[in-house]
Short mmCIF file of C-alpha atoms in Angstrom, two decimals:
data_model
loop_
_atom_site.label_atom_id
_atom_site.label_comp_id
_atom_site.label_asym_id
_atom_site.label_seq_id
_atom_site.Cartn_x
_atom_site.Cartn_y
_atom_site.Cartn_z
CA MET M 1 -27.59 -65.86 6.61
CA LEU M 2 -27.59 -68.71 9.16
CA ALA M 3 -24.48 -70.84 9.96
CA LYS M 4 -24.16 -73.82 12.24
CA VAL M 5 -20.94 -74.94 14.00
CA ARG M 6 -20.53 -78.01 16.19
CA SER M 7 -18.91 -77.79 19.58
CA ALA M 8 -19.05 -79.28 23.09
CA GLY M 9 -19.49 -78.03 26.64
CA THR M 10 -18.57 -79.63 29.93
CA TYR M 11 -20.79 -80.54 32.91
CA GLY M 12 -18.81 -81.88 35.77
CA VAL M 13 -16.32 -84.35 34.27
CA GLU M 14 -18.49 -85.14 31.28
CA ALA M 15 -19.15 -83.27 28.07
CA TYR M 16 -22.27 -82.75 26.01
CA PRO M 17 -22.75 -81.62 22.40
CA VAL M 18 -23.41 -77.99 21.66
CA GLU M 19 -24.54 -76.53 18.38
CA VAL M 20 -23.47 -72.89 17.86
CA GLU M 21 -25.90 -71.07 15.61
CA ALA M 22 -24.93 -67.68 14.18
CA ASN M 23 -27.48 -65.66 12.23
CA VAL M 24 -26.80 -62.41 10.45
CA ALA M 25 -29.85 -60.52 9.23
CA GLN M 26 -30.96 -57.10 8.10
CA SER M 27 -33.36 -55.62 10.69
CA ASP M 28 -34.66 -52.40 12.03
CA PHE M 29 -33.04 -53.30 15.30
CA SER M 30 -29.25 -53.41 15.10
CA GLY M 31 -27.06 -55.06 17.70
CA VAL M 32 -25.69 -58.38 18.97
CA ALA M 33 -27.50 -60.97 21.03
CA LEU M 34 -26.02 -64.08 22.65
CA VAL M 35 -28.59 -66.55 23.93
CA GLY M 36 -28.59 -70.15 25.23
CA LEU M 37 -27.99 -69.70 29.00
CA PRO M 38 -24.43 -68.36 28.82
CA ASP M 39 -22.56 -67.46 31.96
CA ALA M 40 -20.46 -64.30 32.42
CA ALA M 41 -17.38 -65.79 30.70
CA VAL M 42 -19.49 -66.83 27.63
CA LYS M 43 -21.19 -63.43 27.41
CA GLU M 44 -17.81 -61.70 27.35
CA SER M 45 -16.80 -63.94 24.41
CA LEU M 46 -18.43 -61.63 21.84
CA GLU M 47 -15.95 -58.82 22.61
CA ARG M 48 -13.01 -61.25 22.46
CA VAL M 49 -14.36 -62.73 19.15
CA ARG M 50 -14.85 -59.23 17.69
CA ALA M 51 -11.26 -58.20 18.41
CA ALA M 52 -9.87 -61.63 17.26
CA VAL M 53 -11.83 -61.48 13.91
CA LEU M 54 -10.65 -57.95 13.19
CA ASN M 55 -7.01 -58.61 14.13
CA SER M 56 -6.94 -61.72 12.06
CA GLY M 57 -7.79 -59.69 8.91
CA TYR M 58 -11.48 -60.27 8.56
CA HIS M 59 -14.31 -57.67 8.90
CA TYR M 60 -17.01 -57.55 11.54
CA ARG M 61 -19.71 -55.45 9.90
CA VAL M 62 -22.98 -56.95 10.93
CA HIS M 63 -26.32 -55.22 11.22
CA ARG M 64 -28.08 -57.75 13.46
CA LEU M 65 -26.25 -60.76 14.83
CA THR M 66 -27.90 -63.47 16.92
CA VAL M 67 -25.75 -66.30 18.41
CA ASN M 68 -27.53 -69.24 19.97
CA LEU M 69 -25.93 -72.05 22.00
CA ALA M 70 -28.12 -75.02 21.76
CA PRO M 71 -29.46 -76.79 23.76
CA ALA M 72 -30.84 -73.63 25.31
CA ASP M 73 -31.75 -75.35 28.65
CA MET M 74 -28.12 -76.23 29.51
CA ARG M 75 -26.00 -73.59 31.23
CA LYS M 76 -22.85 -72.75 29.22
CA GLU M 77 -19.71 -72.01 31.11
CA GLY M 78 -16.20 -70.90 30.26
CA PRO M 79 -14.44 -69.41 27.23
CA ALA M 80 -14.34 -72.63 25.12
CA PHE M 81 -17.06 -71.29 22.75
CA ASP M 82 -14.97 -68.38 21.46
CA LEU M 83 -13.61 -70.30 18.46
CA PRO M 84 -16.91 -71.88 17.27
CA ILE M 85 -18.66 -68.49 17.65
CA ALA M 86 -15.93 -66.77 15.55
CA VAL M 87 -16.13 -69.42 12.78
CA GLY M 88 -19.88 -69.24 12.87
CA ILE M 89 -19.82 -65.47 12.25
CA LEU M 90 -17.33 -65.87 9.47
CA LEU M 91 -19.52 -68.49 7.83
CA ALA M 92 -22.76 -66.43 8.36
CA THR M 93 -21.12 -63.31 6.86
CA GLU M 94 -19.98 -65.48 3.86
CA GLN M 95 -16.31 -64.44 4.43
CA ILE M 96 -15.47 -68.12 4.18
CA VAL M 97 -17.13 -71.08 2.54
CA SER M 98 -16.45 -74.57 4.07
CA PRO M 99 -18.38 -77.76 3.57
CA LYS M 100 -15.80 -79.33 5.83
CA ALA M 101 -17.01 -77.32 8.83
CA ALA M 102 -20.09 -79.47 9.18
CA HIS M 103 -17.94 -82.55 9.96
CA TYR M 104 -15.63 -81.02 12.61
CA ALA M 105 -16.31 -79.76 16.12
CA LEU M 106 -14.41 -76.68 17.40
CA THR M 107 -13.41 -75.50 20.88
CA GLY M 108 -10.92 -72.96 22.12
CA GLU M 109 -10.51 -69.57 23.78
CA LEU M 110 -9.50 -66.69 21.61
CA ALA M 111 -6.93 -64.05 22.47
CA LEU M 112 -7.53 -60.53 21.14
CA ASP M 113 -4.95 -61.06 18.47
CA GLY M 114 -6.50 -64.29 17.25
CA ARG M 115 -4.35 -66.79 19.11
CA LEU M 116 -5.91 -69.91 20.61
CA ARG M 117 -5.60 -70.55 24.35
CA ARG M 118 -6.14 -73.88 26.14
CA VAL M 119 -9.46 -74.81 27.60
CA ASN M 120 -10.50 -77.17 30.36
CA GLY M 121 -12.20 -80.54 29.66
CA ALA M 122 -10.62 -81.19 26.26
CA LEU M 123 -10.42 -84.94 26.92
CA ALA M 124 -14.07 -85.18 27.84
CA MET M 125 -14.95 -83.09 24.72
CA ALA M 126 -12.92 -85.36 22.42
CA LEU M 127 -14.77 -88.41 23.77
CA ARG M 128 -18.11 -86.85 23.40
CA CYS M 129 -17.40 -85.60 19.79
CA ARG M 130 -16.38 -89.14 18.87
CA ALA M 131 -19.55 -90.49 20.39
CA GLU M 132 -21.54 -87.87 18.38
CA GLY M 133 -19.98 -89.04 15.11
CA CYS M 134 -17.78 -86.06 14.41
CA MET M 135 -14.92 -86.64 11.97
CA GLY M 136 -12.54 -84.54 14.09
CA LEU M 137 -12.08 -81.92 16.82
CA ILE M 138 -10.21 -78.69 16.18
CA LEU M 139 -8.76 -77.26 19.44
CA PRO M 140 -5.74 -75.28 20.74
CA GLU M 141 -2.24 -76.70 20.51
CA GLU M 142 -1.90 -76.78 24.24
CA ASN M 143 -4.69 -79.30 24.49
CA ALA M 144 -3.22 -81.60 21.85
CA GLU M 145 -1.58 -84.09 24.26
CA GLU M 146 -4.62 -84.36 26.34
CA ALA M 147 -7.15 -84.95 23.55
CA GLY M 148 -4.64 -86.94 21.46
CA VAL M 149 -5.11 -90.10 23.54
CA VAL M 150 -8.67 -90.58 22.16
CA GLU M 151 -8.81 -93.01 19.25
CA GLY M 152 -11.31 -92.97 16.48
CA ILE M 153 -11.48 -89.24 15.93
CA GLU M 154 -9.12 -86.73 14.29
CA ILE M 155 -7.51 -84.31 16.68
CA ILE M 156 -6.44 -81.08 14.85
CA PRO M 157 -4.40 -78.79 17.14
CA LEU M 158 -3.99 -75.25 15.75
CA SER M 159 -2.58 -72.00 17.16
CA THR M 160 -4.55 -69.15 15.57
CA LEU M 161 -7.96 -68.36 14.10
CA THR M 162 -6.29 -67.86 10.69
CA GLN M 163 -4.96 -71.35 10.81
CA VAL M 164 -8.35 -72.72 11.68
CA VAL M 165 -9.90 -70.87 8.72
CA GLY M 166 -7.10 -72.11 6.48
CA PHE M 167 -7.79 -75.74 7.61
CA LEU M 168 -11.53 -75.47 7.03
CA THR M 169 -11.07 -73.98 3.55
CA ASP M 170 -8.36 -76.41 2.64
CA HIS M 171 -5.66 -73.80 2.38
CA VAL M 172 -3.76 -75.34 5.30
CA VAL M 173 -3.02 -79.06 5.55
CA MET M 174 -2.77 -80.58 9.06
CA GLU M 175 -2.22 -84.21 10.06
CA SER M 176 -4.31 -85.56 12.83
CA TYR M 177 -2.43 -85.52 16.18
CA ARG M 178 -2.17 -88.90 17.88
CA VAL M 179 -0.78 -90.01 21.21
CA ASP M 180 -0.09 -93.69 21.79
CA ILE M 181 -1.92 -94.06 25.13
CA ARG M 182 -0.21 -97.43 25.97
CA GLU M 183 3.15 -95.87 25.43
CA ALA M 184 2.21 -92.80 27.36
CA LEU M 185 1.17 -95.08 30.30
CA ARG M 186 4.52 -96.89 30.19
CA GLU M 187 6.51 -93.65 29.89
CA HIS M 188 4.80 -91.76 32.69
CA SER M 189 3.93 -94.56 35.10
CA ARG M 190 7.10 -94.10 37.21
CA TYR M 191 7.16 -93.16 40.86
CA GLU M 192 9.96 -91.09 42.46
CA VAL M 193 9.67 -92.91 45.79
CA ASP M 194 10.02 -96.56 46.81
CA PHE M 195 9.23 -98.78 49.79
CA SER M 196 12.92 -99.87 49.93
CA GLU M 197 13.78 -96.40 51.28
CA VAL M 198 11.80 -97.07 54.51
CA LYS M 199 13.91 -98.37 57.31
CA GLY M 200 12.29 -100.81 59.66
CA GLN M 201 8.52 -100.82 60.19
CA GLU M 202 8.14 -104.23 58.53
CA HIS M 203 4.83 -104.92 60.16
CA VAL M 204 3.45 -101.61 58.98
CA LYS M 205 4.58 -102.33 55.47
CA ARG M 206 2.85 -105.66 55.73
CA ALA M 207 -0.36 -103.97 56.84
CA LEU M 208 -0.19 -101.56 53.92
CA THR M 209 0.46 -104.52 51.56
CA VAL M 210 -2.79 -106.10 52.86
CA ALA M 211 -4.63 -102.77 52.40
CA ALA M 212 -3.39 -102.40 48.84
CA ALA M 213 -4.26 -106.07 47.98
CA GLY M 214 -7.80 -105.74 49.21
CA GLY M 215 -8.54 -102.04 48.62
CA HIS M 216 -8.94 -101.58 52.42
CA ASN M 217 -8.90 -98.17 54.10
CA ALA M 218 -6.27 -97.93 56.75
CA LEU M 219 -5.34 -95.85 59.81
CA MET M 220 -1.83 -95.48 61.30
CA VAL M 221 -1.22 -94.42 64.90
CA GLY M 222 2.20 -93.52 66.19
CA PRO M 223 4.39 -90.79 67.69
CA PRO M 224 5.83 -87.85 65.65
CA GLY M 225 8.73 -88.87 63.46
CA ALA M 226 7.87 -92.52 63.26
CA GLY M 227 7.57 -92.38 59.46
CA LYS M 228 3.78 -92.32 58.93
CA SER M 229 3.85 -89.75 56.17
CA MET M 230 6.82 -91.49 54.53
CA LEU M 231 4.88 -94.82 54.46
CA ALA M 232 1.76 -93.13 53.15
CA GLN M 233 3.54 -91.46 50.26
CA ARG M 234 4.74 -94.90 49.12
CA LEU M 235 1.38 -96.65 49.24
CA PRO M 236 0.54 -95.78 45.55
CA THR M 237 3.76 -97.43 44.41
CA ILE M 238 2.44 -100.89 45.41
CA LEU M 239 -0.99 -100.53 43.99
CA PRO M 240 -1.77 -102.24 40.63
CA PRO M 241 -0.72 -100.12 37.60
CA MET M 242 -3.40 -97.89 36.16
CA THR M 243 -5.45 -99.43 33.35
CA ILE M 244 -6.21 -97.37 30.27
CA GLU M 245 -9.84 -96.94 31.51
CA GLU M 246 -8.71 -95.77 34.95
CA ALA M 247 -6.15 -93.33 33.42
CA LEU M 248 -8.81 -91.78 31.24
CA GLU M 249 -11.32 -91.46 34.05
CA THR M 250 -8.79 -89.84 36.34
CA THR M 251 -7.56 -87.59 33.59
CA LYS M 252 -11.07 -86.37 32.84
CA VAL M 253 -11.25 -85.14 36.44
CA TYR M 254 -7.94 -83.31 36.29
CA SER M 255 -8.91 -81.90 32.84
CA ALA M 256 -12.21 -80.61 34.08
CA ASP M 257 -10.33 -78.79 36.84
CA GLY M 258 -7.65 -77.38 34.46
CA ARG M 259 -4.85 -79.41 36.11
CA THR M 260 -3.32 -80.99 32.99
CA ASP M 261 -0.42 -79.57 31.08
CA ARG M 262 1.30 -80.08 27.75
CA GLN M 263 4.18 -82.15 29.21
CA LEU M 264 2.05 -84.64 31.20
CA SER M 265 -1.53 -84.57 29.98
CA LEU M 266 -2.34 -88.16 30.98
CA VAL M 267 -2.58 -89.14 34.65
CA ALA M 268 -0.63 -92.43 34.48
CA THR M 269 0.25 -92.98 38.11
CA ARG M 270 -2.09 -93.46 41.04
CA PRO M 271 -2.95 -90.00 42.44
CA PHE M 272 -1.76 -89.29 45.99
CA ARG M 273 -3.62 -86.38 47.60
CA ALA M 274 -2.70 -85.10 51.01
CA PRO M 275 -4.80 -82.01 51.93
CA HIS M 276 -3.91 -79.85 54.92
CA HIS M 277 -6.13 -80.17 57.98
CA THR M 278 -7.42 -76.63 57.49
CA ILE M 279 -9.19 -77.60 54.27
CA SER M 280 -12.93 -76.70 53.96
CA GLU M 281 -15.82 -79.01 53.25
CA ALA M 282 -15.97 -77.76 49.67
CA GLY M 283 -12.18 -78.16 49.27
CA LEU M 284 -12.46 -81.84 50.34
CA ALA M 285 -15.64 -83.02 48.74
CA GLY M 286 -15.93 -80.40 45.95
CA GLY M 287 -18.29 -77.55 45.55
CA GLY M 288 -18.24 -73.74 45.21
CA ALA M 289 -20.67 -71.42 43.36
CA ASP M 290 -19.47 -73.08 40.14
CA PRO M 291 -18.91 -76.64 41.38
CA ARG M 292 -15.38 -78.00 40.99
CA PRO M 293 -13.95 -81.37 41.97
CA GLY M 294 -12.60 -81.71 45.51
CA GLU M 295 -9.73 -83.78 46.87
CA VAL M 296 -11.78 -86.89 47.05
CA SER M 297 -12.30 -86.72 43.29
CA LEU M 298 -8.72 -85.69 42.61
CA ALA M 299 -7.75 -88.88 44.44
CA HIS M 300 -9.93 -91.00 42.16
CA HIS M 301 -8.32 -94.41 41.64
CA GLY M 302 -5.61 -93.39 44.00
CA VAL M 303 -4.89 -92.57 47.73
CA LEU M 304 -6.41 -89.82 49.89
CA PHE M 305 -4.09 -89.24 52.80
CA LEU M 306 -5.38 -87.37 55.90
CA ASP M 307 -2.44 -86.65 58.17
CA GLU M 308 -3.09 -85.50 61.72
CA LEU M 309 -6.68 -86.75 61.45
CA PRO M 310 -8.09 -85.26 64.65
CA GLN M 311 -6.96 -81.77 63.54
CA PHE M 312 -9.55 -81.84 60.75
CA GLU M 313 -12.86 -80.24 61.49
CA ARG M 314 -15.33 -82.95 62.32
CA ARG M 315 -17.94 -81.52 59.90
CA THR M 316 -15.35 -81.62 57.19
CA LEU M 317 -14.59 -85.31 57.83
CA GLU M 318 -18.28 -86.16 57.81
CA VAL M 319 -18.49 -85.28 54.08
CA LEU M 320 -16.30 -88.34 53.35
CA ARG M 321 -19.09 -90.68 54.26
CA GLN M 322 -20.96 -90.46 50.89
CA PRO M 323 -17.96 -90.84 48.53
CA MET M 324 -16.55 -93.67 50.66
CA GLU M 325 -19.90 -95.49 50.48
CA ASP M 326 -20.89 -94.70 46.86
CA GLY M 327 -17.57 -94.13 45.08
CA ALA M 328 -18.83 -90.76 43.92
CA VAL M 329 -19.82 -87.39 45.32
CA THR M 330 -22.87 -85.33 44.28
CA ILE M 331 -22.82 -81.49 44.57
CA SER M 332 -26.31 -79.95 44.44
CA ARG M 333 -27.04 -76.35 43.73
CA ALA M 334 -30.29 -74.46 43.13
CA LYS M 335 -30.10 -74.84 39.30
CA MET M 336 -27.78 -77.78 38.85
CA SER M 337 -26.47 -81.01 40.39
CA VAL M 338 -23.00 -82.37 39.43
CA THR M 339 -21.64 -85.87 40.18
CA TYR M 340 -17.87 -86.43 40.38
CA PRO M 341 -16.25 -89.86 40.68
CA ALA M 342 -14.47 -90.59 43.90
CA GLN M 343 -13.18 -94.18 44.21
CA PHE M 344 -10.15 -93.86 46.48
CA MET M 345 -8.38 -95.62 49.27
CA LEU M 346 -8.43 -93.56 52.51
CA LEU M 347 -5.26 -93.65 54.53
CA CYS M 348 -5.28 -91.75 57.85
CA ALA M 349 -2.48 -90.99 60.33
CA LEU M 350 -2.69 -89.60 63.78
CA ASN M 351 -0.72 -89.28 67.02
CA PRO M 352 -2.11 -91.42 69.91
CA CYS M 353 -2.67 -88.27 72.01
CA PRO M 354 -2.25 -84.49 71.79
CA CYS M 355 1.48 -84.54 72.76
CA GLY M 356 2.06 -87.63 70.56
CA TYR M 357 4.02 -89.81 73.02
CA LEU M 358 1.30 -91.99 74.63
CA THR M 359 2.63 -95.21 73.04
CA ASP M 360 6.32 -94.17 72.86
CA PRO M 361 8.35 -96.09 75.50
CA ARG M 362 11.19 -93.53 75.26
CA LYS M 363 9.26 -90.30 75.99
CA GLU M 364 6.80 -89.61 78.75
CA CYS M 365 3.25 -88.58 77.67
CA ARG M 366 2.08 -85.34 79.36
CA CYS M 367 -1.56 -85.72 78.49
CA THR M 368 -4.38 -86.48 80.94
CA PRO M 369 -6.87 -89.30 80.19
CA ARG M 370 -9.52 -86.61 79.65
CA GLN M 371 -7.32 -84.86 77.03
CA VAL M 372 -6.60 -88.14 75.25
CA ALA M 373 -10.32 -89.04 75.17
CA ALA M 374 -11.26 -85.59 73.85
CA TYR M 375 -8.50 -85.83 71.22
CA LEU M 376 -9.58 -89.21 69.91
CA GLY M 377 -13.28 -88.36 70.33
CA LYS M 378 -13.02 -85.85 67.39
CA ILE M 379 -13.06 -88.81 65.08
CA SER M 380 -16.64 -90.01 64.49
CA GLY M 381 -17.76 -93.62 64.83
CA PRO M 382 -19.26 -93.63 61.30
CA LEU M 383 -15.92 -92.66 59.82
CA LEU M 384 -14.06 -95.34 61.82
CA ASP M 385 -16.68 -97.85 60.66
CA ARG M 386 -15.23 -97.38 57.14
CA VAL M 387 -11.61 -98.07 58.09
CA ASP M 388 -10.71 -101.76 58.03
CA ILE M 389 -7.05 -101.78 59.14
CA GLN M 390 -5.70 -100.05 62.27
CA VAL M 391 -1.95 -100.37 62.86
CA GLU M 392 0.50 -98.92 65.32
CA VAL M 393 3.64 -97.28 64.01
CA PRO M 394 6.33 -97.23 66.70
CA ALA M 395 9.35 -94.99 66.72
CA VAL M 396 12.13 -96.35 64.47
CA GLN M 397 15.00 -97.93 66.35
CA TYR M 398 18.57 -96.65 65.80
CA ARG M 399 19.80 -100.02 64.60
CA ASP M 400 17.12 -99.97 61.83
CA LEU M 401 18.18 -96.44 60.74
CA ARG M 402 21.87 -97.50 60.57
CA SER M 403 21.18 -100.80 58.76
CA PRO M 404 22.92 -100.78 55.31
CA ALA M 405 20.36 -103.21 53.95
CA ASP M 406 17.50 -101.74 51.87
CA GLY M 407 13.89 -102.90 52.42
CA GLU M 408 11.81 -104.83 49.99
CA PRO M 409 11.31 -102.73 46.86
CA SER M 410 7.89 -101.57 45.78
CA GLU M 411 8.01 -103.56 42.51
CA VAL M 412 8.31 -106.89 44.38
CA ILE M 413 5.41 -105.97 46.75
CA ARG M 414 3.29 -104.83 43.88
CA GLU M 415 3.65 -108.21 42.15
CA ARG M 416 2.05 -109.89 45.13
CA VAL M 417 -0.77 -107.27 45.21
CA ILE M 418 -1.47 -107.76 41.54
CA ARG M 419 -1.77 -111.53 42.02
CA ALA M 420 -4.23 -110.98 44.90
CA ARG M 421 -6.28 -108.48 42.89
CA ASP M 422 -6.43 -110.95 39.94
CA MET M 423 -7.99 -113.57 42.27
CA GLN M 424 -10.53 -111.01 43.42
CA ARG M 425 -11.37 -110.03 39.84
CA GLU M 426 -12.17 -113.64 39.07
CA ARG M 427 -14.09 -114.04 42.32
CA PHE M 428 -16.37 -111.10 41.69
CA ALA M 429 -16.76 -111.40 37.95
CA GLY M 430 -20.21 -110.34 36.86
CA THR M 431 -20.73 -108.12 39.88
CA LYS M 432 -20.10 -104.42 40.64
CA THR M 433 -17.70 -105.45 43.42
CA PHE M 434 -14.05 -105.24 42.49
CA CYS M 435 -12.11 -105.83 45.67
CA ASN M 436 -12.58 -107.56 49.01
CA ALA M 437 -13.09 -104.29 50.93
CA ARG M 438 -16.31 -103.68 48.90
CA MET M 439 -17.86 -107.04 49.83
CA SER M 440 -21.47 -106.92 51.01
CA ALA M 441 -22.75 -109.08 53.86
CA ARG M 442 -23.99 -111.57 51.31
CA LEU M 443 -20.62 -111.82 49.59
CA ILE M 444 -18.81 -112.08 52.97
CA LYS M 445 -21.08 -115.12 53.84
CA LYS M 446 -20.35 -116.72 50.44
CA HIS M 447 -16.56 -116.09 50.11
CA CYS M 448 -15.31 -115.79 53.73
CA ARG M 449 -16.10 -119.27 55.12
CA ILE M 450 -13.63 -120.43 57.85
CA ASP M 451 -12.85 -123.89 59.21
CA GLY M 452 -13.38 -125.03 62.74
CA ALA M 453 -9.89 -124.04 64.07
CA ALA M 454 -10.21 -120.50 62.62
CA GLU M 455 -13.70 -120.20 63.99
CA THR M 456 -12.47 -121.05 67.47
CA THR M 457 -9.68 -118.49 67.23
CA LEU M 458 -12.05 -115.76 66.06
CA SER M 459 -14.67 -116.58 68.72
CA SER M 460 -12.05 -116.40 71.43
CA ALA M 461 -10.80 -113.00 70.10
CA MET M 462 -14.34 -111.59 69.96
CA GLN M 463 -14.94 -112.50 73.61
CA SER M 464 -11.57 -111.68 75.03
CA PHE M 465 -11.14 -108.29 73.37
CA ALA M 466 -14.91 -107.37 73.35
CA LEU M 467 -14.86 -106.71 69.61
CA SER M 468 -17.95 -105.39 67.94
CA ALA M 469 -20.09 -106.96 65.24
CA ARG M 470 -18.61 -104.40 62.85
CA ALA M 471 -15.14 -105.62 63.70
CA TYR M 472 -16.24 -109.20 63.05
CA SER M 473 -17.10 -108.40 59.41
CA LYS M 474 -13.87 -106.45 58.85
CA ILE M 475 -11.77 -109.31 60.23
CA LEU M 476 -13.35 -111.74 57.81
CA LYS M 477 -12.72 -109.41 54.84
CA LEU M 478 -9.11 -108.92 55.98
CA ALA M 479 -8.60 -112.61 56.43
CA ARG M 480 -9.90 -113.12 52.85
CA THR M 481 -7.37 -110.63 51.52
CA ILE M 482 -4.54 -112.14 53.52
CA ALA M 483 -5.40 -115.62 52.14
CA ASP M 484 -5.40 -114.12 48.64
CA LEU M 485 -1.87 -112.80 49.20
CA ASP M 486 -0.90 -116.36 50.16
CA GLY M 487 -2.60 -117.65 47.08
CA ALA M 488 -4.86 -119.78 49.33
CA GLY M 489 -8.40 -120.63 48.36
CA GLU M 490 -9.50 -121.27 51.97
CA ILE M 491 -9.11 -118.94 54.87
CA ARG M 492 -6.96 -120.63 57.52
CA THR M 493 -6.23 -119.98 61.16
CA GLU M 494 -3.10 -117.90 60.52
CA HIS M 495 -4.99 -115.66 58.18
CA VAL M 496 -7.64 -114.98 60.86
CA THR M 497 -4.94 -114.39 63.53
CA GLU M 498 -3.18 -111.80 61.41
CA ALA M 499 -6.49 -110.07 60.60
CA ILE M 500 -7.32 -109.83 64.32
CA GLN M 501 -4.11 -107.93 64.90
CA TYR M 502 -5.24 -105.15 62.56
CA ARG M 503 -8.16 -104.46 64.89
CA SER M 504 -6.03 -104.00 68.02
CA LEU M 505 -6.86 -100.34 68.39
CA ASP M 506 -10.51 -101.18 68.93
CA ARG M 507 -9.61 -102.30 72.43
CA ASN M 508 -6.56 -100.05 73.11
CA LEU M 509 -7.55 -96.58 72.05
CA TRP M 510 -11.29 -96.59 71.16
CA ALA M 511 -12.37 -99.23 73.73
#
């Protein structure tokens, strides 16, 4: 007898429909065959299924069993097909009869005693099953919170194969599990750090506010202990709150990599990823024999912080160029190509020299000019081309450390950032551009017009500081963001002047 069960597989961060066909027949050739491009984990599922079926009280006496995972030209990975295969065998051997089974998709790994274990990619599977018109998705209890945020489809979390059979045969009644995604966003969108905790460094806070308001990549240069890492950790707290669409997109990445849990299955705060400088190219951009998302994708809709930037391998840093340009990273293998989203803000920090004290007036630098040049030369020009803001972070003064007054809280700064982003959303309505940092040359010409006084200031700065054409475009984009923070429709002289300050390292360190 032939039985068909609906399921879903994952490919990158997306899911695709899979039909599990189980056929039991009398034949001169006995045995079990699993076809449909299964990987090793899927091939091993037949032994797990056999033990789970027997230990759940059912029999496994089949003469000739063929299990096909369609479509047959898509590679199937992971243990998520255990449950649909088991139910397909029970239907094919007529141990259960369930008209309901045709309307529900199933996914889940089976333990040998019949318990259901969590799988990766449950959120993407739920979205795909809804798109395919399934009435519901039956999955392990541990995936309930993750899939429960999807509206328009029943989410049925169960703990054992016996419960699944009971639900499909109407012997067990289960209500659909539902998570209020808006309430989940409100409940989990809290940060444990705040800008008010940072003493001094007001001009650096201002630079990071401009970066957040326009989506600009930024670079901080300063001696050890100046607070660069502390400032970086607080940048996500002033970015606009995650929208539902952004939260779902980011959660899909974490779900595909198995990084969600039962307590916090929705990524509701802006991700902050700070990989160590020993990270490999595959760890940063993604990859491996079975491609997995890298740090650039785990920072999707958040911040990627690279501390001690010159300590990273130059080849490793070069892999950032594609995701920074395209907002996605593509990993190609001989038989497959996977694309992961990677829209992030890049924030870098480095010392001005190998010893770190080149710009510190209190400590003497021990580095030679050749050592400083070699140290800074590890950072390629194409990568610096993609960084709009450069700001010096001086050592914190004692009077600032002892000051009883708190700095401006993140919530207040965030309100200004949100207002600036709203102006940009209206400005770029109907285009793929969503922030000033992403403006093309055509959009810069259209939206970054400056008056005569500002033109004179910018012309003088270009000649005096020998700034490049690249710096010219970045100054205009920064001036547009600064004007947005002021709520100004026109870019004025003071906006251009402040923007020029954020390119000071072009002439100081990389001249």
